[in-house]
Coordinates of C-alpha atoms in Angstrom, one line a residue:
M1 CA 23.3 51.7 55.5
A2 CA 22.4 53.4 53.1
A3 CA 24.2 56.0 50.9
D4 CA 22.8 57.1 48.1
A5 CA 23.5 59.4 44.9
Q6 CA 19.5 60.7 44.6
S7 CA 19.6 61.6 47.8
Q8 CA 21.4 64.5 49.2
D9 CA 21.4 67.9 51.3
P10 CA 18.5 67.2 54.1
T11 CA 17.8 70.9 54.5
P12 CA 18.4 72.9 51.8
S13 CA 17.9 76.6 51.1
S14 CA 15.0 77.9 51.3
P15 CA 14.2 78.9 47.5
A16 CA 14.7 82.0 46.5
P17 CA 14.0 84.2 43.0
A18 CA 16.3 83.6 40.1
V19 CA 17.8 87.1 39.2
E20 CA 21.5 86.8 39.4
A21 CA 23.5 86.9 36.2
G22 CA 24.5 83.6 34.9
A23 CA 20.7 82.3 35.9
P24 CA 20.2 79.1 33.6
P25 CA 18.5 81.0 30.6
D26 CA 15.4 79.5 28.9
F27 CA 14.4 77.7 32.2
P28 CA 10.8 76.3 32.4
P29 CA 8.5 78.9 34.0
G30 CA 6.1 77.2 37.0
V31 CA 9.4 75.2 37.9
E32 CA 11.4 75.8 41.1
L33 CA 14.5 77.4 40.9
Y34 CA 17.5 78.7 43.8
R35 CA 20.4 78.3 44.7
T36 CA 21.5 75.9 47.3
P37 CA 24.8 75.2 48.3
Y38 CA 25.7 71.2 48.5
R39 CA 27.2 68.3 51.2
N40 CA 27.7 65.7 51.2
W41 CA 27.6 62.9 55.1
T42 CA 30.7 63.8 55.7
A43 CA 31.1 67.4 53.7
E44 CA 34.0 65.7 52.1
L45 CA 32.3 66.8 48.9
T46 CA 31.4 70.6 49.0
A47 CA 30.3 73.2 46.4
P48 CA 28.8 77.1 48.0
A49 CA 25.3 77.4 46.3
L50 CA 24.5 75.5 43.3
W51 CA 21.7 76.0 40.7
A52 CA 18.5 73.3 42.1
C53 CA 15.2 73.1 41.0
A54 CA 12.0 71.7 43.1
P55 CA 9.5 70.0 40.0
N56 CA 6.3 69.2 41.5
S57 CA 5.6 66.7 39.2
P58 CA 6.7 63.7 37.1
G59 CA 5.9 66.3 34.2
Q60 CA 8.0 69.1 35.5
V61 CA 10.8 67.5 35.7
V62 CA 10.9 65.6 32.1
E63 CA 10.9 69.3 31.1
V64 CA 13.9 70.5 33.3
V65 CA 15.8 67.3 31.6
N66 CA 14.7 68.1 28.4
W67 CA 15.5 71.9 29.4
A68 CA 19.2 70.6 30.4
W69 CA 20.0 68.3 27.4
Q70 CA 18.9 70.8 24.7
H71 CA 21.1 73.9 27.0
G72 CA 24.2 71.6 27.3
W73 CA 23.2 71.2 31.3
T74 CA 23.9 67.9 33.0
V75 CA 21.3 66.7 35.8
R76 CA 21.7 65.3 39.4
A77 CA 18.7 64.2 41.6
R78 CA 18.9 65.6 45.0
G79 CA 17.8 64.2 48.4
A80 CA 19.0 63.3 51.4
S81 CA 23.0 63.9 51.2
H82 CA 23.6 60.3 52.8
G83 CA 26.5 59.6 50.6
W84 CA 30.1 59.1 50.5
A85 CA 30.7 58.2 47.0
P86 CA 31.0 61.4 43.6
L87 CA 28.4 59.5 42.6
T88 CA 26.5 63.2 42.2
I89 CA 29.2 66.3 42.1
T90 CA 32.4 65.9 42.5
Q91 CA 35.0 67.7 44.5
G92 CA 35.5 71.4 42.8
T93 CA 32.5 72.1 41.1
P94 CA 32.6 75.5 40.9
P95 CA 29.5 77.5 40.9
D96 CA 28.8 78.8 37.6
A97 CA 28.5 74.8 36.7
P98 CA 26.0 73.8 34.1
L99 CA 24.9 71.4 36.9
L100 CA 21.3 71.8 37.9
L101 CA 20.2 69.8 41.6
V102 CA 16.8 68.3 40.7
D103 CA 15.5 68.2 44.2
T104 CA 13.3 65.3 44.6
T105 CA 12.0 65.5 48.5
A106 CA 10.3 68.5 48.3
H107 CA 7.0 67.3 45.7
L108 CA 7.9 63.8 44.8
T109 CA 7.1 62.6 48.0
D110 CA 3.1 60.5 47.1
A111 CA 2.6 57.4 48.6
T112 CA 0.1 54.9 47.7
V113 CA -0.4 51.1 49.2
E114 CA -2.4 49.0 46.1
S115 CA -3.0 46.2 47.4
I116 CA -2.2 43.7 51.1
Q117 CA -2.3 40.4 49.0
P118 CA -0.2 40.2 47.6
G119 CA 1.8 43.7 48.8
T120 CA 2.3 46.4 46.8
V121 CA 2.7 50.2 47.0
R122 CA 3.6 52.4 44.3
A123 CA 5.9 55.7 45.6
A124 CA 7.6 58.8 44.3
T125 CA 11.2 58.3 45.2
G126 CA 11.5 61.9 46.6
I127 CA 9.4 60.2 49.4
S128 CA 12.1 58.4 52.7
I129 CA 12.6 55.5 53.9
E130 CA 10.9 56.1 57.5
A131 CA 7.8 57.8 56.1
L132 CA 7.5 54.8 53.8
L133 CA 7.9 52.2 55.8
T134 CA 5.4 54.6 58.4
L135 CA 3.2 53.7 55.6
L136 CA 3.4 50.4 55.3
E137 CA 2.7 49.5 58.9
G138 CA -0.6 51.4 59.0
S139 CA -1.3 48.6 56.5
G140 CA 0.3 46.3 57.8
L141 CA 3.4 45.7 55.8
G142 CA 7.1 45.9 55.6
L143 CA 10.2 45.3 55.6
T144 CA 12.3 42.0 56.1
A145 CA 14.9 44.5 56.6
S146 CA 16.0 48.2 55.7
P147 CA 19.6 50.9 55.7
A148 CA 19.3 52.0 59.0
T149 CA 18.6 55.2 58.1
G150 CA 15.5 56.9 58.0
D151 CA 15.3 60.4 56.5
I152 CA 17.6 58.5 52.7
T153 CA 15.4 59.3 49.5
L154 CA 13.6 55.9 48.0
G155 CA 15.2 57.0 45.2
G156 CA 18.3 57.1 46.2
A157 CA 17.8 54.4 48.5
L158 CA 17.6 52.5 44.8
A159 CA 19.9 53.9 42.9
I160 CA 22.9 52.2 45.0
D161 CA 21.0 48.8 45.8
A162 CA 20.6 50.0 49.4
H163 CA 19.9 47.0 52.5
G164 CA 20.1 46.4 55.8
T165 CA 21.2 43.3 57.5
A166 CA 19.0 39.7 56.9
I167 CA 19.7 36.6 55.6
P168 CA 16.5 33.4 56.6
A169 CA 17.6 31.9 60.1
L170 CA 17.9 27.9 60.6
G171 CA 14.5 26.1 59.3
E172 CA 13.5 29.7 58.9
Q173 CA 11.3 30.8 55.4
R174 CA 11.4 33.5 53.2
P175 CA 7.4 35.5 53.5
A176 CA 6.1 36.3 50.3
G177 CA 6.6 39.7 49.2
H178 CA 10.0 39.4 50.9
T179 CA 13.7 39.5 50.3
Y180 CA 17.1 39.4 51.7
G181 CA 18.6 40.9 49.8
S182 CA 18.5 45.0 48.6
L183 CA 15.8 47.3 48.1
S184 CA 15.9 47.3 45.0
N185 CA 14.8 43.6 44.4
L186 CA 11.4 44.6 45.1
I187 CA 10.9 45.9 42.3
V188 CA 8.0 45.2 40.1
E189 CA 7.9 48.5 38.1
L190 CA 9.5 51.5 37.8
T191 CA 9.2 54.8 35.7
A192 CA 12.3 56.9 34.4
V193 CA 12.3 59.9 32.7
V194 CA 14.3 58.3 29.2
W195 CA 15.1 59.0 25.7
D196 CA 12.9 58.2 23.0
A197 CA 14.9 58.0 19.9
D198 CA 11.6 58.5 17.4
S199 CA 10.3 61.7 19.3
G200 CA 13.3 63.0 19.9
Q201 CA 13.1 63.7 23.8
Y202 CA 13.7 62.5 27.0
V203 CA 10.1 61.0 28.2
L204 CA 8.6 59.6 31.2
R205 CA 8.9 56.0 30.3
T206 CA 7.4 52.5 32.8
F207 CA 9.3 49.7 32.6
Q208 CA 8.1 46.7 33.9
R209 CA 9.6 44.0 35.5
D210 CA 10.3 41.3 33.5
E211 CA 11.9 43.8 30.5
S212 CA 15.6 43.0 29.8
A213 CA 15.4 47.1 29.7
C214 CA 14.4 47.6 33.3
A215 CA 17.9 45.2 34.8
A216 CA 19.9 48.6 34.3
L217 CA 17.8 50.8 35.3
L218 CA 17.0 48.7 39.4
T219 CA 21.0 50.0 40.5
H220 CA 21.6 53.4 38.3
L221 CA 24.4 54.5 40.1
G222 CA 22.6 57.9 39.4
R223 CA 22.9 57.6 35.7
S224 CA 19.0 57.9 35.1
L225 CA 16.8 59.1 37.3
L226 CA 13.5 57.3 38.3
T227 CA 10.0 59.4 39.5
E228 CA 7.7 56.5 40.9
V229 CA 8.6 52.8 41.4
V230 CA 6.2 50.0 42.8
L231 CA 7.7 48.1 45.1
R232 CA 6.8 44.4 46.7
V233 CA 5.8 44.3 50.4
G234 CA 4.5 42.0 52.8
A235 CA 3.1 40.9 56.5
D236 CA 4.7 43.4 58.4
Q237 CA 6.7 41.2 61.5
R238 CA 7.5 42.0 64.8
L239 CA 11.4 41.5 65.9
R240 CA 13.3 41.5 68.8
C241 CA 16.2 43.7 69.0
V242 CA 18.4 42.0 71.3
S243 CA 22.4 44.6 71.9
R244 CA 24.9 42.5 74.3
T245 CA 28.4 44.1 74.2
D246 CA 30.3 41.3 76.1
I247 CA 31.8 39.0 73.7
P248 CA 35.4 39.2 73.0
A249 CA 36.2 40.0 69.3
T250 CA 37.9 37.3 70.2
E251 CA 35.2 34.6 70.6
L252 CA 32.7 36.3 68.3
F253 CA 34.7 36.6 65.0
A254 CA 37.2 32.9 65.6
A255 CA 37.5 30.7 63.1
P256 CA 34.5 28.9 61.8
G257 CA 34.6 25.3 63.7
S258 CA 35.1 27.1 67.2
P259 CA 32.9 26.6 70.2
G260 CA 31.2 29.5 71.5
R261 CA 29.9 33.0 70.7
T262 CA 30.7 33.6 67.3
L263 CA 28.3 34.9 64.8
E264 CA 27.6 32.5 62.6
S265 CA 26.3 30.6 65.5
F266 CA 24.1 34.5 66.2
L267 CA 23.2 33.7 62.4
D268 CA 22.2 30.7 62.5
A269 CA 19.2 30.9 65.1
S270 CA 18.4 35.2 64.5
G271 CA 19.7 35.5 61.1
R272 CA 19.9 39.1 61.5
A273 CA 22.8 40.6 62.6
E274 CA 25.5 43.9 62.9
A275 CA 28.5 44.4 64.7
V276 CA 30.3 47.1 65.5
W277 CA 33.3 47.0 67.3
F278 CA 35.1 50.1 67.6
A279 CA 38.9 50.7 67.0
F280 CA 41.4 49.5 70.1
T281 CA 38.4 48.2 72.2
D282 CA 38.2 44.2 73.3
R283 CA 34.9 43.6 72.5
P284 CA 31.9 44.5 69.9
W285 CA 28.6 45.9 70.6
L286 CA 26.6 43.1 68.7
K287 CA 22.5 43.5 67.7
T288 CA 20.6 40.6 66.7
W289 CA 16.6 40.9 65.8
T290 CA 14.6 37.1 66.3
V291 CA 11.2 36.8 64.4
S292 CA 8.4 37.3 67.6
P293 CA 4.9 37.3 66.7
S294 CA 4.2 38.1 70.3
R295 CA 6.5 40.4 73.0
P296 CA 9.6 38.7 75.1
L297 CA 9.0 38.1 79.0
L298 CA 12.2 40.4 79.1
S299 CA 11.8 42.8 76.5
R300 CA 10.8 46.0 76.1
Q301 CA 7.9 47.6 74.0
V302 CA 9.1 49.6 71.5
T303 CA 6.6 51.7 69.0
Q304 CA 8.7 54.8 67.6
P305 CA 12.0 54.3 65.5
Y306 CA 16.0 55.4 66.7
N307 CA 15.4 53.4 70.2
Y308 CA 19.7 54.8 70.8
P309 CA 19.4 57.9 71.4
F310 CA 23.4 58.1 73.0
S311 CA 24.3 56.8 69.3
D312 CA 21.8 59.6 67.6
N313 CA 23.5 62.3 69.6
I314 CA 26.9 62.6 70.9
P315 CA 27.3 61.7 74.2
Q316 CA 29.6 64.9 75.8
P317 CA 32.7 62.7 77.1
V318 CA 32.2 61.5 73.5
A319 CA 32.2 65.0 71.4
D320 CA 35.5 66.6 73.4
L321 CA 36.9 63.5 72.7
V322 CA 36.5 63.8 68.5
G323 CA 37.5 67.3 69.4
T324 CA 40.6 67.4 70.6
I325 CA 42.0 64.6 68.4
V326 CA 40.5 67.1 65.0
A327 CA 41.8 70.4 67.2
N328 CA 45.5 69.7 67.9
A329 CA 45.9 67.0 65.6
A330 CA 45.8 64.5 68.1
W331 CA 45.2 61.1 65.9
Y332 CA 47.2 59.2 68.5
L333 CA 43.8 59.5 71.2
A334 CA 42.2 56.6 68.9
P335 CA 42.4 53.8 71.4
A336 CA 40.8 56.2 73.8
L337 CA 37.7 57.4 71.3
G338 CA 36.6 54.4 71.2
A339 CA 37.1 53.4 74.3
A340 CA 34.2 56.3 74.9
E341 CA 32.5 55.3 72.7
F342 CA 32.4 51.4 74.1
S343 CA 31.6 52.8 76.9
A344 CA 29.0 55.3 75.9
T345 CA 26.8 52.4 74.2
N346 CA 27.5 50.1 77.4
L347 CA 25.8 53.3 79.8
G348 CA 23.1 54.2 77.2
L349 CA 21.9 51.0 76.6
A350 CA 22.0 50.5 80.7
A351 CA 20.8 53.2 80.7
T352 CA 17.8 54.0 78.7
L353 CA 16.4 50.1 78.5
S354 CA 17.3 49.9 75.1
A355 CA 19.4 46.2 75.2
D356 CA 16.1 44.4 74.6
I357 CA 13.5 46.0 72.6
W358 CA 10.7 44.5 70.6
G359 CA 8.6 46.2 68.6
R360 CA 6.9 46.6 64.6
S361 CA 9.6 46.1 62.5
K362 CA 9.9 49.8 61.3
N363 CA 10.7 50.1 65.3
T364 CA 13.4 48.1 64.8
L365 CA 14.8 48.0 62.3
L366 CA 15.8 52.1 61.5
Y367 CA 18.0 53.0 64.8
L368 CA 20.8 55.2 63.0
K369 CA 19.9 59.4 63.0
S370 CA 21.8 62.0 60.7
T371 CA 23.4 63.4 64.2
T372 CA 25.2 60.4 64.4
L373 CA 29.3 61.3 64.6
R374 CA 30.1 61.7 60.9
Y375 CA 32.7 59.7 60.0
A376 CA 34.3 58.8 56.6
T377 CA 33.4 55.3 55.2
C378 CA 35.1 52.3 53.2
G379 CA 33.0 49.8 51.9
F380 CA 33.4 46.0 50.5
T381 CA 31.1 43.4 49.9
V382 CA 31.7 39.9 49.8
L383 CA 30.0 37.1 47.4
T384 CA 30.2 33.4 49.1
T385 CA 28.1 30.8 50.7
R386 CA 26.6 31.2 54.0
S387 CA 29.0 28.4 55.2
Q388 CA 31.9 30.7 54.5
V389 CA 30.2 33.8 56.4
Q390 CA 32.6 33.0 59.3
Q391 CA 35.8 32.1 57.1
V392 CA 35.5 35.9 56.3
V393 CA 34.7 37.4 58.4
H394 CA 37.8 35.6 60.4
E395 CA 39.8 37.1 58.1
F396 CA 39.3 40.2 57.7
A397 CA 38.5 40.9 61.0
T398 CA 41.9 39.3 61.9
Y399 CA 43.8 41.0 59.3
Y400 CA 42.1 44.0 60.1
S401 CA 43.0 43.8 64.0
Q402 CA 46.6 43.3 62.7
S403 CA 47.1 45.4 61.0
L404 CA 45.7 48.6 62.6
D405 CA 48.0 47.2 65.2
A406 CA 50.9 47.4 63.1
Y407 CA 50.5 50.8 61.8
A408 CA 50.3 51.3 65.6
S409 CA 53.6 50.2 66.6
R410 CA 54.6 52.6 64.3
G411 CA 52.6 55.5 66.1
R412 CA 50.5 56.0 62.5
F413 CA 46.7 55.8 63.9
P414 CA 44.6 56.1 60.4
V415 CA 41.2 54.3 62.6
N416 CA 39.5 55.9 64.9
G417 CA 36.0 54.9 64.2
Q418 CA 34.6 50.9 64.0
F419 CA 34.2 47.8 62.3
D420 CA 31.1 46.9 60.8
V421 CA 30.0 43.9 59.7
R422 CA 26.2 42.7 58.2
V423 CA 25.0 40.2 56.4
T424 CA 22.2 39.8 53.8
G425 CA 20.9 37.3 51.1
L426 CA 21.5 38.0 47.6
D427 CA 19.2 39.8 45.2
V428 CA 16.8 36.6 44.2
P429 CA 15.5 37.9 41.0
A430 CA 12.1 35.6 41.5
D431 CA 11.5 37.2 45.7
C432 CA 9.5 40.3 43.7
G433 CA 7.0 37.9 42.9
V434 CA 6.8 38.1 39.2
P435 CA 7.4 35.7 36.3
G436 CA 10.7 36.1 34.9
A437 CA 11.8 38.8 36.7
Q438 CA 15.8 41.0 35.6
A439 CA 18.6 40.7 38.3
P440 CA 19.5 44.3 38.5
L441 CA 22.6 44.2 37.1
L442 CA 25.2 46.2 38.7
S443 CA 23.4 45.6 42.5
T444 CA 26.2 44.3 44.5
L445 CA 24.0 41.1 45.2
R446 CA 23.2 40.2 42.2
P447 CA 24.1 36.4 41.8
D448 CA 26.8 35.0 40.3
A449 CA 25.6 32.7 37.8
A450 CA 29.4 31.1 36.8
H451 CA 28.6 30.2 41.4
P452 CA 24.9 29.8 41.9
A453 CA 26.2 27.9 45.1
W454 CA 27.0 31.9 46.4
D455 CA 24.2 33.0 48.3
T456 CA 25.1 35.0 50.7
A457 CA 27.3 39.0 51.0
V458 CA 28.8 39.2 53.8
W459 CA 29.1 44.0 53.6
L460 CA 32.3 44.7 55.4
D461 CA 32.8 48.5 56.0
V462 CA 35.5 50.4 58.4
T463 CA 35.0 54.2 59.4
T464 CA 37.3 57.3 60.6
L465 CA 36.9 60.1 61.1
P466 CA 37.3 63.0 58.0
G467 CA 41.0 63.3 57.8
T468 CA 43.1 61.0 59.1
P469 CA 46.6 60.8 58.9
H470 CA 47.2 57.6 56.9
A471 CA 43.8 56.9 56.4
E472 CA 43.4 55.7 52.5
E473 CA 46.5 53.6 52.7
F474 CA 44.9 52.2 55.6
M475 CA 42.0 51.5 53.6
R476 CA 43.8 51.0 50.0
E477 CA 45.3 47.8 51.8
L478 CA 42.4 46.4 53.5
E479 CA 40.7 47.1 49.9
Q480 CA 43.6 44.7 47.8
F481 CA 44.3 42.4 50.8
L482 CA 39.9 41.2 50.1
F483 CA 40.8 41.7 46.0
Q484 CA 43.3 39.3 46.5
R485 CA 42.0 36.4 48.7
Y486 CA 39.2 36.6 47.4
D487 CA 39.8 36.9 43.9
G488 CA 36.6 35.5 42.0
T489 CA 37.4 31.7 42.8
T490 CA 36.0 30.4 46.2
A491 CA 34.7 34.2 46.8
Q492 CA 34.0 37.6 44.7
T493 CA 35.0 40.8 46.6
R494 CA 32.4 44.1 45.2
V495 CA 31.7 47.3 46.3
E496 CA 29.1 49.2 48.6
W497 CA 28.8 51.6 46.0
S498 CA 27.7 55.3 47.8
K499 CA 30.8 54.4 50.1
G500 CA 34.7 54.5 49.8
W501 CA 36.0 51.7 47.5
A502 CA 39.3 52.1 44.6
Y503 CA 41.7 54.3 47.2
T504 CA 45.2 54.7 46.4
A505 CA 47.5 56.0 48.8
A506 CA 45.9 59.2 48.7
A507 CA 42.4 59.4 47.8
A508 CA 39.6 57.3 47.5
W509 CA 38.0 56.5 43.8
S510 CA 40.8 57.1 41.9
D511 CA 42.4 54.0 41.6
Q512 CA 42.4 52.9 38.1
T513 CA 43.1 49.8 37.7
V514 CA 40.3 48.4 40.2
I515 CA 38.1 51.1 38.4
G516 CA 38.1 49.8 35.0
T517 CA 39.5 46.7 35.7
Q518 CA 37.9 45.0 38.5
L519 CA 35.2 45.8 38.9
P520 CA 33.6 45.0 35.8
A521 CA 35.0 42.0 36.3
A522 CA 34.3 41.0 39.4
Y523 CA 30.5 42.3 38.3
G524 CA 30.8 40.5 35.5
P525 CA 32.1 41.9 32.3
A526 CA 29.6 40.9 29.6
Q527 CA 27.1 42.1 32.4
W528 CA 28.9 45.3 33.1
A529 CA 29.0 46.3 29.6
Q530 CA 25.4 45.4 29.6
A531 CA 24.4 47.7 32.1
S532 CA 26.8 50.9 30.4
A533 CA 25.3 51.0 26.7
A534 CA 21.7 50.6 28.6
L535 CA 22.5 53.1 30.0
D536 CA 23.9 55.3 27.6
Q537 CA 20.7 54.6 25.4
F538 CA 18.8 55.7 28.2
D539 CA 21.0 58.7 28.3
P540 CA 23.3 59.2 24.7
H541 CA 23.5 63.3 25.9
R542 CA 25.3 61.8 29.5
V543 CA 22.5 64.5 30.6
Y544 CA 22.5 62.3 34.1
S545 CA 26.2 62.4 34.3
N546 CA 29.5 63.8 36.2
A547 CA 33.5 63.4 35.7
F548 CA 33.2 60.8 37.9
L549 CA 30.9 58.4 36.2
D550 CA 32.2 59.3 32.4
V551 CA 34.8 57.2 33.9
L552 CA 32.9 53.9 36.1
L553 CA 30.3 53.9 33.4
P554 CA 31.9 55.3 29.5

């Protein structure tokens, strides 16, 4: 699911005249300028009042970027705030920082379906994923998979290679215009504001997917600013989404080759699956999506997204328990919270008749609103072969469960959320239909040329309430287990850019060995250096950067 470097506050303050002292000097006339607070998804990264603007066209974006360069300011794109990592601002950013948020959601939201066969859509980067999918649906088009939250911006999703959950079921052929990888892999063309050495200024430049210069911009982590993209899309699909809560974790995450209802068996049958395992419970919430052109007899047809209101709107018993835990530092109630969330899921599925639903892809793929519980989340990915997926999931789930029990035996409860697993394909460039297409250099799903057999990615997330004691220590141990177990020999650990990673025992995004050594190695030292150099060439004045990005991509 997807957080993002270009997606920030969904409800920015109403624009107000820039009259106070310290206002950006000589700001381009005609560009809406105002003060606004910044808050990321969990309110762990906040700033009380930063300068922001709302350009009404790509041309105004260029004006703003050139103004920032000439005046020594930085520019950070803002959309829907659904992110954890400090890719937009860093903690402690003061109100008087020479930093300008560029709101892409106010005006940069146009989109047009340009063709049906092959399917292409031209979209400004401030459009939301839900609005984009709605537009596609109206033309009989859609995506194989998408982030579960529809209010994130397209630009933000592309910045961090947002994804859903999908691999081909056994016997399934990839439909034209679709990919099992990230949204970044669907880009056919993109337009970005980049430095032009000949004119000595930032300009709009359009890149085609087969240009080597495009590769670093397909997933840029906030080190660039895209204004528009053309995406390859395919015919819409009807999906049946079935929820189950009756399978023990020991069966679903069993060792490979085990009989019964394993995650592998559901992937073989449907190709699309997500398992959510609430802390200290014994049965996960499993969702599977199956391509079903006709409505199955027992399925309820849905015509709108977000069909799990018990997940989007916190049930009162869960809300009360969360309030008690946070207000009284009653972290030992984590098992009770896990049980309450599992119970709410069971009751909610029955009460809303949503355990078996069917409809157009948008209406089953979008299922999470911003009103849900906002957990702090770590995110890691293991590139492997499809035949090893069950092994990876089994090993991680076993380590996670044993570690959680070991902490609990010492009176420590670092996790009060859940463990979530999704499985996707990789970013195969040919999926976009452009001969010679480049792979996104910094995408977590970029294939490893040295290991062509690795065709699948396992996404592993663990969530907990912000401020939970010992959480960072616990996440660090999970991360180190993954980097040591899947070190590039038989499989490769990478990270989910928008979430928590590079843990020390005290904080995320802080382990300099992970940041400076393990990540470049995991993504390929040559490719990492190529991406960093290209992004620096397009932005030599580091207008699109912050203190954290200066370390991550020096």
